[in-house]
């Protein structure tokens, strides 16, 4: 594959598709998506529930529907696909090494690269749940694939650890399929996912949500026999005496998503320890020139609509980079998370463009005030870590918030500001 | 009642049983190896840190202990054995470190002893020099003894290779065959297994965690074992390079092991948190996990909780634990003729070649006719490890077999070609694939590749996906086809 490629997009989920389409629309001639499997598209086909596209299309779609629209647009835009191809390495000078059963083993250097590898779920080992090592412990997303794609159900009696969106959605799905969901167990005092999922997937189906509880032990050696569930104290430590045995033949884990950045690390891309994704500027360029990133590889989004938008920005910028051969990192202003703000993306901005800030709060709260550079920007009736806050700030107003090369973002309790 | 007959019955396909089977396969003798699990090497051998011990790490290896001699005998054997069997063997070197001068005195003594035993001359390095070789150990370390000969192997790979080679040379392997009972007769042992009855002239009892229980079936249990559970944590490959070789500190109290060690594959292991425990209970506990991580972080501060991707426990079957943990049991039972016990609490992997050779000699001395088999082939070829091949080799392999271009496990870069080959070599379960080619061993622990490997297993074995198990027995991981569950529910009312 010695031919010239302007923009190579790694990953073909909603982020990859949107980035590639945007790169073409921006004028990049050859845009190639590199994709591991035999078809374009990512995990959306297994997300057969609705709630996709409400923002982007103003229409309530399912995952497969949402993806199909982007697939068609990609085809129309003339995006090329290199299927059944796995990127093994991303090295010096954006050199991509890939292996494929169809195209063999290859190395090439595209004009620009967009990272769109998405994210993965936290596995049992990283959660460190003690106990035996039986079968029947799997992540909610893996379960979703078995049920919705492969047509198998992994158990009949479930406990779900973590109230992430996929876990809650699977609680409903499994109940609909005739399985029993004993409980969704959440260590924090608030659910991890969206309120709409808590209501529509748990409450509407009478599935208990045990807040401030965790699984302290996995029982069984062959097939899982059950779990010990216990209350936790304010330090998230199990409270002795509150343990109880809950029999189950399947434990699903929905306790966090981690941006998939092994390739980024190989390429020397700097990661933000809080988001787990690359440090990016407003163009979604990483600290390595010519490497851009968009979607869940940067930060775990709640809604696919924002994945698409973020990846489009990355795709457009990558096309411009490929055309000019350069683009400075917009690192003039550091965006720094302040009171009750866990992170903000992008981490750097130029201060010379409109910017969309993505942020999450650390703790939930009522009557929170979003302040930029210490000045009131917006008031919220309530904020939750499970719901990303997204704010567009026009360049005209930006300068008044920036001081000393910093844009500080706070979201604590506040009395002043505009009503949300 | 009809019996299957065999000259030598080996109970247990752990590293010791496997090494013995392979050693005996050099001769024209009828050998059967029975293993209760669905795969080989899944006993204590799997729950291991893979260090090829050099017999000098603490004051444990004294000349008066038999296990010292088995280990010393094995020192020169392991590397050539791994080369013959195409098993990765990495000489990484190793450290015994200390925190203070009092501990250093012990290390000095150790170094003198090592030298006087003719086991080489290990040098002491003070921290500033040590730091050059292991830059990430805590600056609170005073210094350490360095042993350049310490190596690492993957004990499960070694066991698989030994068994494959033994079978190529005529040993009968019977999996999922549990020895349930045994009677000692004048000429034969009558052995009841979950797969029918046997008659065996000799029995080699290498049943690991259950070795004394098996011995007790015929009254050959003239030794006492203490099951000590050991906890080991696994770190993400991202931590590769945090230590270059085995890093351990001299125990401040007996049994207080604190090591961090690279594996042949690039992960790091840490532990070994010890605890007396009921046998058969392999569960990890919060306490062990916390202590092990605390210890490891004290030694290598950059190790973090987030990078622990897995953990496991195994049993050290220790003899005479009350007076230390120094002895093994390898040899003819003093009570029952033709019955050989074979167990080494630690370090059974390192001492396996010597122990196997010893058992063969014991058999020969007892009168077993051992004629060399001229057809014996000592060589076995490993499964190609795609991720470690050169560019040219990769291209060629894919051209020959496109399945090597299809990466199934993305954390560990494992291709379909490797998985199919693992199945051809005897993997019948998800863990069987994982412990041969690492699919599912990485940070996502099979979250991504699990469904895909399940599908390949079902296809290659010609079974439905719902019958694929994690590790045999009742460890299915799919319940039934979607919708079938509705029919099942009815019965419960
Ligand atoms: C945490 C830990 C770390 C260690 N680290 C090291 C190290 O770094 N280096 C080193 O050299 N050593 C190490 N050791 C010691 C080493 O692992 C053991 O000495 C060695 O693996 C023992 O091998 P084995 O073949 O005796 O036992 P096993 O591997 O347990 O094999 C016994 C086999 O017998 C089978 N079996 C049992 N009962 C029956 C039955 N009734 N019928 C049929 N089959 C049966 C079992 O299923 C098993 O497969 C470590 C041990 C532990 C626990």
PDB file of C-alpha atoms in Angstrom, chain B residues 259-348:
ATOM      1  CA  UNK B 259       8.395  -9.846  44.727  1.00  0.00           C
ATOM      2  CA  UNK B 260       7.699  -8.131  41.434  1.00  0.00           C
ATOM      3  CA  UNK B 261       8.657 -10.068  38.360  1.00  0.00           C
ATOM      4  CA  UNK B 262       8.209  -9.835  34.596  1.00  0.00           C
ATOM      5  CA  UNK B 263       6.653 -12.744  32.743  1.00  0.00           C
ATOM      6  CA  UNK B 264       7.936 -14.011  29.422  1.00  0.00           C
ATOM      7  CA  UNK B 265       5.034 -12.192  27.778  1.00  0.00           C
ATOM      8  CA  UNK B 266       5.671  -8.755  29.215  1.00  0.00           C
ATOM      9  CA  UNK B 267       3.126  -8.498  32.031  1.00  0.00           C
ATOM     10  CA  UNK B 268       4.385  -8.062  35.564  1.00  0.00           C
ATOM     11  CA  UNK B 269       3.340 -10.248  38.474  1.00  0.00           C
ATOM     12  CA  UNK B 270       3.500  -9.283  42.114  1.00  0.00           C
ATOM     13  CA  UNK B 271       2.981 -11.115  45.389  1.00  0.00           C
ATOM     14  CA  UNK B 272       3.205 -13.624  46.954  1.00  0.00           C
ATOM     15  CA  UNK B 273       0.851 -12.937  49.838  1.00  0.00           C
ATOM     16  CA  UNK B 274       0.722 -16.126  51.907  1.00  0.00           C
ATOM     17  CA  UNK B 275      -1.946 -17.498  54.191  1.00  0.00           C
ATOM     18  CA  UNK B 276      -2.736 -20.936  55.654  1.00  0.00           C
ATOM     19  CA  UNK B 277      -5.973 -21.979  54.050  1.00  0.00           C
ATOM     20  CA  UNK B 278      -8.454 -24.757  53.541  1.00  0.00           C
ATOM     21  CA  UNK B 279      -7.484 -26.721  50.483  1.00  0.00           C
ATOM     22  CA  UNK B 280      -9.563 -26.444  47.344  1.00  0.00           C
ATOM     23  CA  UNK B 281     -10.522 -22.851  48.085  1.00  0.00           C
ATOM     24  CA  UNK B 282      -8.741 -20.831  45.441  1.00  0.00           C
ATOM     25  CA  UNK B 283     -10.596 -17.604  46.020  1.00  0.00           C
ATOM     26  CA  UNK B 284      -8.757 -14.340  46.355  1.00  0.00           C
ATOM     27  CA  UNK B 285      -9.563 -12.141  49.316  1.00  0.00           C
ATOM     28  CA  UNK B 286      -9.708  -8.422  49.788  1.00  0.00           C
ATOM     29  CA  UNK B 287      -7.121  -8.649  52.530  1.00  0.00           C
ATOM     30  CA  UNK B 288      -4.576 -10.554  50.452  1.00  0.00           C
ATOM     31  CA  UNK B 289      -5.115  -8.255  47.497  1.00  0.00           C
ATOM     32  CA  UNK B 290      -4.596  -5.154  49.595  1.00  0.00           C
ATOM     33  CA  UNK B 291      -1.518  -6.452  51.387  1.00  0.00           C
ATOM     34  CA  UNK B 292       0.094  -7.672  48.193  1.00  0.00           C
ATOM     35  CA  UNK B 293      -0.449  -4.332  46.481  1.00  0.00           C
ATOM     36  CA  UNK B 294       0.829  -2.413  49.501  1.00  0.00           C
ATOM     37  CA  UNK B 295       3.983  -4.514  49.523  1.00  0.00           C
ATOM     38  CA  UNK B 296       4.506  -4.179  45.816  1.00  0.00           C
ATOM     39  CA  UNK B 297       4.045  -0.411  45.967  1.00  0.00           C
ATOM     40  CA  UNK B 298       6.524  -0.176  48.773  1.00  0.00           C
ATOM     41  CA  UNK B 299       9.038  -1.874  46.540  1.00  0.00           C
ATOM     42  CA  UNK B 300       8.091  -0.275  43.212  1.00  0.00           C
ATOM     43  CA  UNK B 301       6.099   2.896  43.972  1.00  0.00           C
ATOM     44  CA  UNK B 302       4.912   3.411  40.385  1.00  0.00           C
ATOM     45  CA  UNK B 303       2.743   0.304  40.527  1.00  0.00           C
ATOM     46  CA  UNK B 304      -0.837   1.481  40.749  1.00  0.00           C
ATOM     47  CA  UNK B 305      -4.159  -0.048  41.573  1.00  0.00           C
ATOM     48  CA  UNK B 306      -5.493   0.858  38.115  1.00  0.00           C
ATOM     49  CA  UNK B 307      -2.951  -1.356  36.444  1.00  0.00           C
ATOM     50  CA  UNK B 308      -3.918  -4.539  38.261  1.00  0.00           C
ATOM     51  CA  UNK B 309      -5.819  -6.483  35.611  1.00  0.00           C
ATOM     52  CA  UNK B 310      -6.142  -9.845  37.307  1.00  0.00           C
ATOM     53  CA  UNK B 311      -5.228 -11.916  40.345  1.00  0.00           C
ATOM     54  CA  UNK B 312      -5.090 -15.576  41.288  1.00  0.00           C
ATOM     55  CA  UNK B 313      -4.280 -17.884  44.164  1.00  0.00           C
ATOM     56  CA  UNK B 314      -2.415 -21.181  44.246  1.00  0.00           C
ATOM     57  CA  UNK B 315      -1.328 -23.575  46.930  1.00  0.00           C
ATOM     58  CA  UNK B 316       2.183 -24.131  48.109  1.00  0.00           C
ATOM     59  CA  UNK B 317       2.090 -27.655  49.511  1.00  0.00           C
ATOM     60  CA  UNK B 318       4.768 -27.313  52.132  1.00  0.00           C
ATOM     61  CA  UNK B 319       6.291 -30.040  54.200  1.00  0.00           C
ATOM     62  CA  UNK B 320       7.272 -29.360  57.767  1.00  0.00           C
ATOM     63  CA  UNK B 321       5.899 -25.884  57.695  1.00  0.00           C
ATOM     64  CA  UNK B 322       6.374 -25.544  61.435  1.00  0.00           C
ATOM     65  CA  UNK B 323      10.140 -25.738  61.031  1.00  0.00           C
ATOM     66  CA  UNK B 324      10.350 -23.763  57.824  1.00  0.00           C
ATOM     67  CA  UNK B 325       9.226 -24.954  54.430  1.00  0.00           C
ATOM     68  CA  UNK B 326      12.170 -26.783  53.190  1.00  0.00           C
ATOM     69  CA  UNK B 327      11.385 -30.288  52.125  1.00  0.00           C
ATOM     70  CA  UNK B 328       9.882 -32.051  49.198  1.00  0.00           C
ATOM     71  CA  UNK B 329       8.642 -35.582  48.718  1.00  0.00           C
ATOM     72  CA  UNK B 330      10.058 -37.178  45.618  1.00  0.00           C
ATOM     73  CA  UNK B 331      10.743 -40.894  45.617  1.00  0.00           C
ATOM     74  CA  UNK B 332       9.532 -44.385  46.390  1.00  0.00           C
ATOM     75  CA  UNK B 333       7.114 -44.562  49.265  1.00  0.00           C
ATOM     76  CA  UNK B 334       8.645 -46.166  52.329  1.00  0.00           C
ATOM     77  CA  UNK B 335       5.421 -48.022  52.947  1.00  0.00           C
ATOM     78  CA  UNK B 336       4.012 -49.121  49.631  1.00  0.00           C
ATOM     79  CA  UNK B 337       6.179 -50.767  46.978  1.00  0.00           C
ATOM     80  CA  UNK B 338       6.052 -49.398  43.426  1.00  0.00           C
ATOM     81  CA  UNK B 339       4.291 -46.257  44.589  1.00  0.00           C
ATOM     82  CA  UNK B 340       6.133 -43.025  43.993  1.00  0.00           C
ATOM     83  CA  UNK B 341       5.147 -39.742  45.553  1.00  0.00           C
ATOM     84  CA  UNK B 342       6.172 -36.594  43.815  1.00  0.00           C
ATOM     85  CA  UNK B 343       5.496 -33.179  45.228  1.00  0.00           C
ATOM     86  CA  UNK B 344       7.561 -30.043  45.599  1.00  0.00           C
ATOM     87  CA  UNK B 345       5.967 -27.152  47.418  1.00  0.00           C
ATOM     88  CA  UNK B 346       8.423 -24.676  46.032  1.00  0.00           C
ATOM     89  CA  UNK B 347      10.032 -24.332  43.504  1.00  0.00           C
ATOM     90  CA  UNK B 348       8.460 -27.220  41.691  1.00  0.00           C
TER      91      UNK B 348
END
